């Protein structure tokens, strides 16, 4: 079945650089399967990434790929999308890339509801630079820059995206690959800003430092701690304690940015004709 | 389920040993214990006949190193 | 752009910049409000959609610069406009544009610095930043107009250089050039040379996005045109993929710099007047050159052999062009609206053969002709 998505890869660039058991390859697979299901024309598909482990994904994919500066992928992608709205754009970011240095661009891209698919590979750590804590590292967890445990509360990316105006927000994990693919497909079909948070595992930095075991145990941890939003409806507070919801977590309607701008062009050209 | 399998013919599970980084995820998640780790921890197919082609190994492999090719005898 | 030829038009500098961009074929602006450049954004917000172009006000200048690069990669000639504080924020992405060779124009309407400084005052304090603002050895072109009309012309030049050499081009105005109004006679569109980026002549399967075709400037395919390729800020080989092999890194950086070195004569534009018999040269650029012109007229009337060397191109620095005058010129006076920045480059170019006298004003006021006359008299 890899043969079915092989055409989307730059095979000469593989194997990839991610560590053994890192969840990023699993999430990338789910994303490519979604693109396959969507049937997008590779020439009209763009993958923009920031800086960090997950952002190396753009190099492995046979699309128009742009590996930008740390935190700025969404701003670069905004320029591409506004310039050529017909392009399908996936923006691959890590948790730090997207919500620390990139936080300002994240909330504004959501507020604008520009048709971009933000896929956040959330492994709760800065992996590329060796394991520093990020805005999604849970409270009191260890990282190279939090040797005594983090003292900061972490973002809930879903709530952040929802509050900023994203019109489709979903969460899945490296374990729930089928759901992840479905969410990416649904997000891509949403004509507006779509955010998919993909919980990933970083055995090398986060897992080792926080004694979460090997990749198998980390991916099983995802299975045991994720609760589908539908199931969660009839679960008590206690049952939900320590768990996180997955599935489609927010959907709303709002005009899409580039569509609105096309109306501005029509109006402006009307005015000039008079 | 089982007669459907026979019609499809034997599945062929391929492991790309160059890409496999021996994380053990496929071995652990395979519901039918089709796979085992060799001395390097890399996945080896030990019981192909048990394979139900669920694809969990392939979709959960971080390295794109395992795939389940279905030889459709009647295609 | 309305065709008004006989009487010309009363136009503001920032407006001329916006009109020049449109005339050059710019169809994308991303920026952020900042005095004294905001008029450029306001005019383009109105005019770009009229010609099917796109305008977006981003959440900060970093995002503005990023969106400009994205739009250019998608095929639209793109610009941003800012002033000191925003120019500082844009530096990292300007470096990205230099490394990934993405054509774009960055207008910096300079104001009093540092920091919030004197927002409504003219200054030339960002000149070295225009060269070295972003980290690492990187190619950059910087132009500085002296009038509203020349702002129009150099904006077009900026786009042509950006497209031709696939490099970020910085247009250095200051608050005076940006805000003053002059009657200008604009050329009709047919008279304007517009250069577009060189397109690939081979098919996607043979296309190497960063392969030197002999000119040093690789042909550029736009995202979405069927040439799927990779763009990154990491040093990359001709395939566009990262490479950190020492010989490759050196080869790429040499090519990036040779793009400009090889075409220096075309890129470096200088106005030289009254220099044939001059013993004293006034090296002035931007709004200060206006005062220098008046000072030279006064001094010439009093028999002083003084002339003007005005770089329109600040970077690459016109050292060679300057040295040509050092047979007859004995003293160079360098008036600048800063504490002395480009004067260092003049000294380097003169290499001790003539005396180089700075004249600095950094209090937010323009250097007056009288001050230049007085300084010249001092050094006679």
PDB file of C-alpha atoms in Angstrom, chain C residues 47-305:
ATOM      1  CA  UNK C  47      -4.913  50.701  -6.463  1.00  0.00           C
ATOM      2  CA  UNK C  48      -3.711  47.110  -6.472  1.00  0.00           C
ATOM      3  CA  UNK C  49      -7.187  45.541  -6.619  1.00  0.00           C
ATOM      4  CA  UNK C  50      -8.053  47.933  -9.459  1.00  0.00           C
ATOM      5  CA  UNK C  51      -5.453  46.163 -11.590  1.00  0.00           C
ATOM      6  CA  UNK C  52      -6.286  42.698 -10.254  1.00  0.00           C
ATOM      7  CA  UNK C  53      -3.455  42.846  -7.746  1.00  0.00           C
ATOM      8  CA  UNK C  54      -3.529  41.868  -4.089  1.00  0.00           C
ATOM      9  CA  UNK C  55      -2.921  43.832  -0.906  1.00  0.00           C
ATOM     10  CA  UNK C  56      -2.715  42.494   2.616  1.00  0.00           C
ATOM     11  CA  UNK C  57      -1.929  44.148   5.903  1.00  0.00           C
ATOM     12  CA  UNK C  58      -0.154  41.514   7.945  1.00  0.00           C
ATOM     13  CA  UNK C  59       0.041  41.168  11.709  1.00  0.00           C
ATOM     14  CA  UNK C  60       3.619  42.458  11.824  1.00  0.00           C
ATOM     15  CA  UNK C  61       6.495  43.340   9.508  1.00  0.00           C
ATOM     16  CA  UNK C  62       7.963  39.861   9.800  1.00  0.00           C
ATOM     17  CA  UNK C  63       4.735  38.430   8.416  1.00  0.00           C
ATOM     18  CA  UNK C  64       4.669  41.143   5.781  1.00  0.00           C
ATOM     19  CA  UNK C  65       8.105  40.171   4.489  1.00  0.00           C
ATOM     20  CA  UNK C  66       7.193  36.479   4.586  1.00  0.00           C
ATOM     21  CA  UNK C  67       3.977  37.028   2.610  1.00  0.00           C
ATOM     22  CA  UNK C  68       5.875  39.069   0.006  1.00  0.00           C
ATOM     23  CA  UNK C  69       8.282  36.165  -0.526  1.00  0.00           C
ATOM     24  CA  UNK C  70       5.426  33.676  -0.730  1.00  0.00           C
ATOM     25  CA  UNK C  71       3.555  35.764  -3.305  1.00  0.00           C
ATOM     26  CA  UNK C  72       6.697  36.270  -5.377  1.00  0.00           C
ATOM     27  CA  UNK C  73       7.309  32.531  -5.340  1.00  0.00           C
ATOM     28  CA  UNK C  74       3.743  32.121  -6.600  1.00  0.00           C
ATOM     29  CA  UNK C  75       4.587  34.413  -9.520  1.00  0.00           C
ATOM     30  CA  UNK C  76       3.540  37.932  -8.483  1.00  0.00           C
ATOM     31  CA  UNK C  77       5.997  40.804  -8.355  1.00  0.00           C
ATOM     32  CA  UNK C  78       5.807  41.758  -4.693  1.00  0.00           C
ATOM     33  CA  UNK C  79       6.882  44.542  -2.368  1.00  0.00           C
ATOM     34  CA  UNK C  80       6.642  45.760   1.160  1.00  0.00           C
ATOM     35  CA  UNK C  81       7.235  49.198   2.625  1.00  0.00           C
ATOM     36  CA  UNK C  82       8.343  50.136   6.086  1.00  0.00           C
ATOM     37  CA  UNK C  83      10.634  52.309   8.180  1.00  0.00           C
ATOM     38  CA  UNK C  84      13.435  51.640  10.698  1.00  0.00           C
ATOM     39  CA  UNK C  85      11.675  49.534  13.325  1.00  0.00           C
ATOM     40  CA  UNK C  86       9.892  47.438  10.696  1.00  0.00           C
ATOM     41  CA  UNK C  87      13.035  47.212   8.599  1.00  0.00           C
ATOM     42  CA  UNK C  88      14.769  45.684  11.617  1.00  0.00           C
ATOM     43  CA  UNK C  89      12.008  43.107  12.011  1.00  0.00           C
ATOM     44  CA  UNK C  90      12.155  42.103   8.355  1.00  0.00           C
ATOM     45  CA  UNK C  91      15.842  41.304   8.288  1.00  0.00           C
ATOM     46  CA  UNK C  92      15.722  37.563   8.826  1.00  0.00           C
ATOM     47  CA  UNK C  93      13.272  37.049   5.966  1.00  0.00           C
ATOM     48  CA  UNK C  94      15.221  39.450   3.712  1.00  0.00           C
ATOM     49  CA  UNK C  95      18.103  37.043   4.281  1.00  0.00           C
ATOM     50  CA  UNK C  96      15.810  34.176   3.290  1.00  0.00           C
ATOM     51  CA  UNK C  97      14.954  35.985   0.042  1.00  0.00           C
ATOM     52  CA  UNK C  98      18.670  36.465  -0.637  1.00  0.00           C
ATOM     53  CA  UNK C  99      19.436  32.783   0.047  1.00  0.00           C
ATOM     54  CA  UNK C 100      16.437  31.369  -1.813  1.00  0.00           C
ATOM     55  CA  UNK C 101      16.887  34.011  -4.546  1.00  0.00           C
ATOM     56  CA  UNK C 102      13.285  35.239  -4.473  1.00  0.00           C
ATOM     57  CA  UNK C 103      12.784  38.571  -6.277  1.00  0.00           C
ATOM     58  CA  UNK C 104      11.215  41.203  -4.010  1.00  0.00           C
ATOM     59  CA  UNK C 105      11.436  44.905  -3.170  1.00  0.00           C
ATOM     60  CA  UNK C 106      11.642  46.349   0.328  1.00  0.00           C
ATOM     61  CA  UNK C 107      11.027  50.093   0.618  1.00  0.00           C
ATOM     62  CA  UNK C 108      12.525  51.660   3.730  1.00  0.00           C
ATOM     63  CA  UNK C 109      11.387  55.236   4.275  1.00  0.00           C
ATOM     64  CA  UNK C 110      14.016  56.103   6.831  1.00  0.00           C
ATOM     65  CA  UNK C 111      13.147  58.051   9.976  1.00  0.00           C
ATOM     66  CA  UNK C 112      15.077  59.217  12.995  1.00  0.00           C
ATOM     67  CA  UNK C 113      16.524  56.277  14.927  1.00  0.00           C
ATOM     68  CA  UNK C 114      17.481  54.375  16.846  1.00  0.00           C
ATOM     69  CA  UNK C 115      14.457  52.553  18.249  1.00  0.00           C
ATOM     70  CA  UNK C 116      11.255  54.616  18.108  1.00  0.00           C
ATOM     71  CA  UNK C 117      13.575  57.564  17.524  1.00  0.00           C
ATOM     72  CA  UNK C 118      11.966  60.550  15.811  1.00  0.00           C
ATOM     73  CA  UNK C 119       9.249  58.926  13.683  1.00  0.00           C
ATOM     74  CA  UNK C 120       8.395  61.994  11.594  1.00  0.00           C
ATOM     75  CA  UNK C 121      11.944  63.185  11.056  1.00  0.00           C
ATOM     76  CA  UNK C 122      14.187  62.342   8.110  1.00  0.00           C
ATOM     77  CA  UNK C 123      17.364  60.336   8.660  1.00  0.00           C
ATOM     78  CA  UNK C 124      19.827  58.128   6.802  1.00  0.00           C
ATOM     79  CA  UNK C 125      20.672  55.967   9.775  1.00  0.00           C
ATOM     80  CA  UNK C 126      19.712  52.637   8.211  1.00  0.00           C
ATOM     81  CA  UNK C 127      22.262  52.697   5.388  1.00  0.00           C
ATOM     82  CA  UNK C 128      24.613  50.146   6.913  1.00  0.00           C
ATOM     83  CA  UNK C 129      21.631  48.096   8.058  1.00  0.00           C
ATOM     84  CA  UNK C 130      20.520  47.955   4.432  1.00  0.00           C
ATOM     85  CA  UNK C 131      23.831  46.243   3.717  1.00  0.00           C
ATOM     86  CA  UNK C 132      24.409  44.231   6.862  1.00  0.00           C
ATOM     87  CA  UNK C 133      21.035  44.088   8.553  1.00  0.00           C
ATOM     88  CA  UNK C 134      20.574  40.381   8.078  1.00  0.00           C
ATOM     89  CA  UNK C 135      23.127  37.855   9.229  1.00  0.00           C
ATOM     90  CA  UNK C 136      25.782  36.221   7.097  1.00  0.00           C
ATOM     91  CA  UNK C 137      27.369  37.155   3.799  1.00  0.00           C
ATOM     92  CA  UNK C 138      24.477  37.887   1.478  1.00  0.00           C
ATOM     93  CA  UNK C 139      23.996  39.820  -1.743  1.00  0.00           C
ATOM     94  CA  UNK C 140      21.752  42.892  -1.609  1.00  0.00           C
ATOM     95  CA  UNK C 141      21.051  45.896  -3.813  1.00  0.00           C
ATOM     96  CA  UNK C 142      20.064  49.206  -2.257  1.00  0.00           C
ATOM     97  CA  UNK C 143      18.975  52.294  -4.216  1.00  0.00           C
ATOM     98  CA  UNK C 144      18.349  55.822  -2.951  1.00  0.00           C
ATOM     99  CA  UNK C 145      16.264  58.355  -4.925  1.00  0.00           C
ATOM    100  CA  UNK C 146      16.717  62.115  -4.602  1.00  0.00           C
ATOM    101  CA  UNK C 147      13.335  63.307  -5.858  1.00  0.00           C
ATOM    102  CA  UNK C 148       9.717  62.287  -6.292  1.00  0.00           C
ATOM    103  CA  UNK C 149      10.277  61.554  -9.953  1.00  0.00           C
ATOM    104  CA  UNK C 150      13.406  59.549  -9.292  1.00  0.00           C
ATOM    105  CA  UNK C 151      11.522  57.596  -6.622  1.00  0.00           C
ATOM    106  CA  UNK C 152       9.158  56.506  -9.398  1.00  0.00           C
ATOM    107  CA  UNK C 153      12.081  55.598 -11.680  1.00  0.00           C
ATOM    108  CA  UNK C 154      14.150  53.799  -9.043  1.00  0.00           C
ATOM    109  CA  UNK C 155      11.148  51.828  -7.834  1.00  0.00           C
ATOM    110  CA  UNK C 156      10.845  50.442 -11.355  1.00  0.00           C
ATOM    111  CA  UNK C 157      14.613  49.830 -11.423  1.00  0.00           C
ATOM    112  CA  UNK C 158      14.341  48.043  -8.084  1.00  0.00           C
ATOM    113  CA  UNK C 159      11.793  45.606  -9.493  1.00  0.00           C
ATOM    114  CA  UNK C 160      13.808  45.112 -12.663  1.00  0.00           C
ATOM    115  CA  UNK C 161      16.970  44.334 -10.682  1.00  0.00           C
ATOM    116  CA  UNK C 162      15.046  42.053  -8.320  1.00  0.00           C
ATOM    117  CA  UNK C 163      13.557  40.104 -11.205  1.00  0.00           C
ATOM    118  CA  UNK C 164      16.726  40.047 -13.283  1.00  0.00           C
ATOM    119  CA  UNK C 165      19.106  38.995 -10.511  1.00  0.00           C
ATOM    120  CA  UNK C 166      16.629  37.165  -8.249  1.00  0.00           C
ATOM    121  CA  UNK C 167      17.664  39.210  -5.243  1.00  0.00           C
ATOM    122  CA  UNK C 168      15.929  41.379  -2.619  1.00  0.00           C
ATOM    123  CA  UNK C 169      16.283  45.054  -3.556  1.00  0.00           C
ATOM    124  CA  UNK C 170      16.024  47.737  -0.915  1.00  0.00           C
ATOM    125  CA  UNK C 171      14.770  51.188  -1.805  1.00  0.00           C
ATOM    126  CA  UNK C 172      16.087  53.723   0.710  1.00  0.00           C
ATOM    127  CA  UNK C 173      13.951  56.800   0.956  1.00  0.00           C
ATOM    128  CA  UNK C 174      13.808  59.117   3.920  1.00  0.00           C
ATOM    129  CA  UNK C 175      10.917  61.023   5.413  1.00  0.00           C
ATOM    130  CA  UNK C 176      11.568  64.050   3.197  1.00  0.00           C
ATOM    131  CA  UNK C 177      11.634  62.126  -0.078  1.00  0.00           C
ATOM    132  CA  UNK C 178       8.643  60.110   1.103  1.00  0.00           C
ATOM    133  CA  UNK C 179       6.434  62.962   2.186  1.00  0.00           C
ATOM    134  CA  UNK C 180       7.352  65.900  -0.019  1.00  0.00           C
ATOM    135  CA  UNK C 181       5.340  66.712  -3.132  1.00  0.00           C
ATOM    136  CA  UNK C 182       6.700  67.773  -6.512  1.00  0.00           C
ATOM    137  CA  UNK C 183       5.228  68.323  -9.933  1.00  0.00           C
ATOM    138  CA  UNK C 184       6.374  65.360 -11.956  1.00  0.00           C
ATOM    139  CA  UNK C 185       6.156  64.396 -15.607  1.00  0.00           C
ATOM    140  CA  UNK C 186       5.793  60.633 -15.571  1.00  0.00           C
ATOM    141  CA  UNK C 187       6.840  58.558 -18.606  1.00  0.00           C
ATOM    142  CA  UNK C 188       3.990  56.805 -20.384  1.00  0.00           C
ATOM    143  CA  UNK C 189       3.842  53.045 -19.808  1.00  0.00           C
ATOM    144  CA  UNK C 190       5.187  52.342 -23.293  1.00  0.00           C
ATOM    145  CA  UNK C 191       8.368  54.235 -22.443  1.00  0.00           C
ATOM    146  CA  UNK C 192       9.099  52.141 -19.375  1.00  0.00           C
ATOM    147  CA  UNK C 193      11.375  49.101 -19.575  1.00  0.00           C
ATOM    148  CA  UNK C 194       9.930  46.328 -17.443  1.00  0.00           C
ATOM    149  CA  UNK C 195      12.005  43.194 -16.829  1.00  0.00           C
ATOM    150  CA  UNK C 196      10.408  39.898 -15.800  1.00  0.00           C
ATOM    151  CA  UNK C 197      12.172  36.922 -14.243  1.00  0.00           C
ATOM    152  CA  UNK C 198      13.783  34.493 -16.614  1.00  0.00           C
ATOM    153  CA  UNK C 199      11.609  31.430 -17.067  1.00  0.00           C
ATOM    154  CA  UNK C 200      12.937  27.880 -17.487  1.00  0.00           C
ATOM    155  CA  UNK C 201      13.409  26.776 -21.077  1.00  0.00           C
ATOM    156  CA  UNK C 202      13.485  23.083 -20.173  1.00  0.00           C
ATOM    157  CA  UNK C 203      10.634  20.891 -18.988  1.00  0.00           C
ATOM    158  CA  UNK C 204       9.997  20.024 -15.337  1.00  0.00           C
ATOM    159  CA  UNK C 205      11.878  16.747 -15.582  1.00  0.00           C
ATOM    160  CA  UNK C 206      15.099  18.529 -16.599  1.00  0.00           C
ATOM    161  CA  UNK C 207      14.655  21.606 -14.419  1.00  0.00           C
ATOM    162  CA  UNK C 208      17.166  22.279 -11.670  1.00  0.00           C
ATOM    163  CA  UNK C 209      15.790  25.297  -9.757  1.00  0.00           C
ATOM    164  CA  UNK C 210      19.209  26.585  -8.739  1.00  0.00           C
ATOM    165  CA  UNK C 211      21.395  25.589 -11.643  1.00  0.00           C
ATOM    166  CA  UNK C 212      23.561  28.358 -13.048  1.00  0.00           C
ATOM    167  CA  UNK C 213      22.786  28.738 -16.752  1.00  0.00           C
ATOM    168  CA  UNK C 214      26.008  30.700 -17.242  1.00  0.00           C
ATOM    169  CA  UNK C 215      24.591  34.080 -16.228  1.00  0.00           C
ATOM    170  CA  UNK C 216      24.800  33.244 -12.537  1.00  0.00           C
ATOM    171  CA  UNK C 217      21.042  33.702 -12.226  1.00  0.00           C
ATOM    172  CA  UNK C 218      19.025  30.474 -12.432  1.00  0.00           C
ATOM    173  CA  UNK C 219      15.760  30.596 -14.424  1.00  0.00           C
ATOM    174  CA  UNK C 220      12.797  30.715 -12.025  1.00  0.00           C
ATOM    175  CA  UNK C 221       9.614  28.689 -12.292  1.00  0.00           C
ATOM    176  CA  UNK C 222       6.644  29.828 -10.236  1.00  0.00           C
ATOM    177  CA  UNK C 223       4.881  27.602  -7.736  1.00  0.00           C
ATOM    178  CA  UNK C 224       1.857  26.078  -9.444  1.00  0.00           C
ATOM    179  CA  UNK C 225       3.309  26.170 -12.971  1.00  0.00           C
ATOM    180  CA  UNK C 226       4.064  22.444 -13.025  1.00  0.00           C
ATOM    181  CA  UNK C 227       7.683  22.693 -11.907  1.00  0.00           C
ATOM    182  CA  UNK C 228       7.461  21.046  -8.519  1.00  0.00           C
ATOM    183  CA  UNK C 229      10.644  22.000  -6.667  1.00  0.00           C
ATOM    184  CA  UNK C 230      11.978  22.688  -3.193  1.00  0.00           C
ATOM    185  CA  UNK C 231      12.851  26.086  -1.767  1.00  0.00           C
ATOM    186  CA  UNK C 232      14.711  26.437   1.516  1.00  0.00           C
ATOM    187  CA  UNK C 233      16.786  28.877   3.516  1.00  0.00           C
ATOM    188  CA  UNK C 234      19.345  26.137   4.115  1.00  0.00           C
ATOM    189  CA  UNK C 235      22.329  26.354   1.792  1.00  0.00           C
ATOM    190  CA  UNK C 236      21.306  24.186  -1.126  1.00  0.00           C
ATOM    191  CA  UNK C 237      22.773  22.726  -4.296  1.00  0.00           C
ATOM    192  CA  UNK C 238      21.400  23.210  -7.804  1.00  0.00           C
ATOM    193  CA  UNK C 239      18.579  20.762  -7.057  1.00  0.00           C
ATOM    194  CA  UNK C 240      17.370  23.100  -4.300  1.00  0.00           C
ATOM    195  CA  UNK C 241      17.967  20.518  -1.576  1.00  0.00           C
ATOM    196  CA  UNK C 242      20.086  21.200   1.483  1.00  0.00           C
ATOM    197  CA  UNK C 243      23.788  20.634   1.190  1.00  0.00           C
ATOM    198  CA  UNK C 244      26.438  21.406   3.752  1.00  0.00           C
ATOM    199  CA  UNK C 245      29.427  20.057   1.826  1.00  0.00           C
ATOM    200  CA  UNK C 246      32.070  22.761   2.205  1.00  0.00           C
ATOM    201  CA  UNK C 247      32.851  23.049  -1.506  1.00  0.00           C
ATOM    202  CA  UNK C 248      29.108  23.321  -2.292  1.00  0.00           C
ATOM    203  CA  UNK C 249      28.548  25.966   0.382  1.00  0.00           C
ATOM    204  CA  UNK C 250      31.386  28.082  -0.991  1.00  0.00           C
ATOM    205  CA  UNK C 251      30.236  27.568  -4.592  1.00  0.00           C
ATOM    206  CA  UNK C 252      26.677  28.709  -3.771  1.00  0.00           C
ATOM    207  CA  UNK C 253      27.756  31.780  -1.816  1.00  0.00           C
ATOM    208  CA  UNK C 254      30.219  32.743  -4.528  1.00  0.00           C
ATOM    209  CA  UNK C 255      27.475  32.481  -7.133  1.00  0.00           C
ATOM    210  CA  UNK C 256      25.074  34.559  -5.021  1.00  0.00           C
ATOM    211  CA  UNK C 257      27.661  37.333  -4.795  1.00  0.00           C
ATOM    212  CA  UNK C 258      28.931  37.065  -8.367  1.00  0.00           C
ATOM    213  CA  UNK C 259      25.380  37.701  -9.574  1.00  0.00           C
ATOM    214  CA  UNK C 260      25.907  41.299  -8.528  1.00  0.00           C
ATOM    215  CA  UNK C 261      29.677  41.569  -9.005  1.00  0.00           C
ATOM    216  CA  UNK C 262      29.417  40.426 -12.624  1.00  0.00           C
ATOM    217  CA  UNK C 263      26.682  42.975 -13.347  1.00  0.00           C
ATOM    218  CA  UNK C 264      28.005  45.787 -11.163  1.00  0.00           C
ATOM    219  CA  UNK C 265      28.186  48.241 -14.059  1.00  0.00           C
ATOM    220  CA  UNK C 266      24.508  47.752 -14.797  1.00  0.00           C
ATOM    221  CA  UNK C 267      23.459  47.834 -11.142  1.00  0.00           C
ATOM    222  CA  UNK C 268      25.609  50.749  -9.993  1.00  0.00           C
ATOM    223  CA  UNK C 269      24.049  54.052 -11.056  1.00  0.00           C
ATOM    224  CA  UNK C 270      25.664  57.318 -10.104  1.00  0.00           C
ATOM    225  CA  UNK C 271      24.951  60.972 -10.894  1.00  0.00           C
ATOM    226  CA  UNK C 272      28.195  62.819 -11.452  1.00  0.00           C
ATOM    227  CA  UNK C 273      28.017  66.577 -12.056  1.00  0.00           C
ATOM    228  CA  UNK C 274      30.652  69.311 -12.184  1.00  0.00           C
ATOM    229  CA  UNK C 275      33.381  66.813 -11.394  1.00  0.00           C
ATOM    230  CA  UNK C 276      35.573  67.174 -14.479  1.00  0.00           C
ATOM    231  CA  UNK C 277      37.572  70.048 -13.006  1.00  0.00           C
ATOM    232  CA  UNK C 278      36.490  69.658  -9.390  1.00  0.00           C
ATOM    233  CA  UNK C 279      39.039  69.835  -6.603  1.00  0.00           C
ATOM    234  CA  UNK C 280      36.377  69.158  -4.013  1.00  0.00           C
ATOM    235  CA  UNK C 281      33.768  66.453  -4.354  1.00  0.00           C
ATOM    236  CA  UNK C 282      30.571  66.376  -2.366  1.00  0.00           C
ATOM    237  CA  UNK C 283      29.502  62.769  -1.898  1.00  0.00           C
ATOM    238  CA  UNK C 284      25.800  62.972  -1.088  1.00  0.00           C
ATOM    239  CA  UNK C 285      22.749  60.729  -1.556  1.00  0.00           C
ATOM    240  CA  UNK C 286      19.027  60.918  -1.017  1.00  0.00           C
ATOM    241  CA  UNK C 287      17.519  64.160   0.250  1.00  0.00           C
ATOM    242  CA  UNK C 288      20.923  65.570   1.350  1.00  0.00           C
ATOM    243  CA  UNK C 289      21.975  65.646  -2.313  1.00  0.00           C
ATOM    244  CA  UNK C 290      19.269  68.265  -2.884  1.00  0.00           C
ATOM    245  CA  UNK C 291      21.040  70.583  -0.429  1.00  0.00           C
ATOM    246  CA  UNK C 292      24.389  69.638  -1.984  1.00  0.00           C
ATOM    247  CA  UNK C 293      23.154  70.717  -5.432  1.00  0.00           C
ATOM    248  CA  UNK C 294      22.206  74.156  -4.143  1.00  0.00           C
ATOM    249  CA  UNK C 295      25.504  74.463  -2.251  1.00  0.00           C
ATOM    250  CA  UNK C 296      27.466  73.549  -5.387  1.00  0.00           C
ATOM    251  CA  UNK C 297      25.589  76.165  -7.429  1.00  0.00           C
ATOM    252  CA  UNK C 298      26.431  78.841  -4.856  1.00  0.00           C
ATOM    253  CA  UNK C 299      30.076  77.771  -4.581  1.00  0.00           C
ATOM    254  CA  UNK C 300      30.539  77.525  -8.355  1.00  0.00           C
ATOM    255  CA  UNK C 301      29.180  81.087  -8.660  1.00  0.00           C
ATOM    256  CA  UNK C 302      31.950  82.075  -6.272  1.00  0.00           C
ATOM    257  CA  UNK C 303      34.539  80.253  -8.416  1.00  0.00           C
ATOM    258  CA  UNK C 304      34.997  77.213  -6.192  1.00  0.00           C
ATOM    259  CA  UNK C 305      35.718  74.064  -8.187  1.00  0.00           C
TER     260      UNK C 305
END
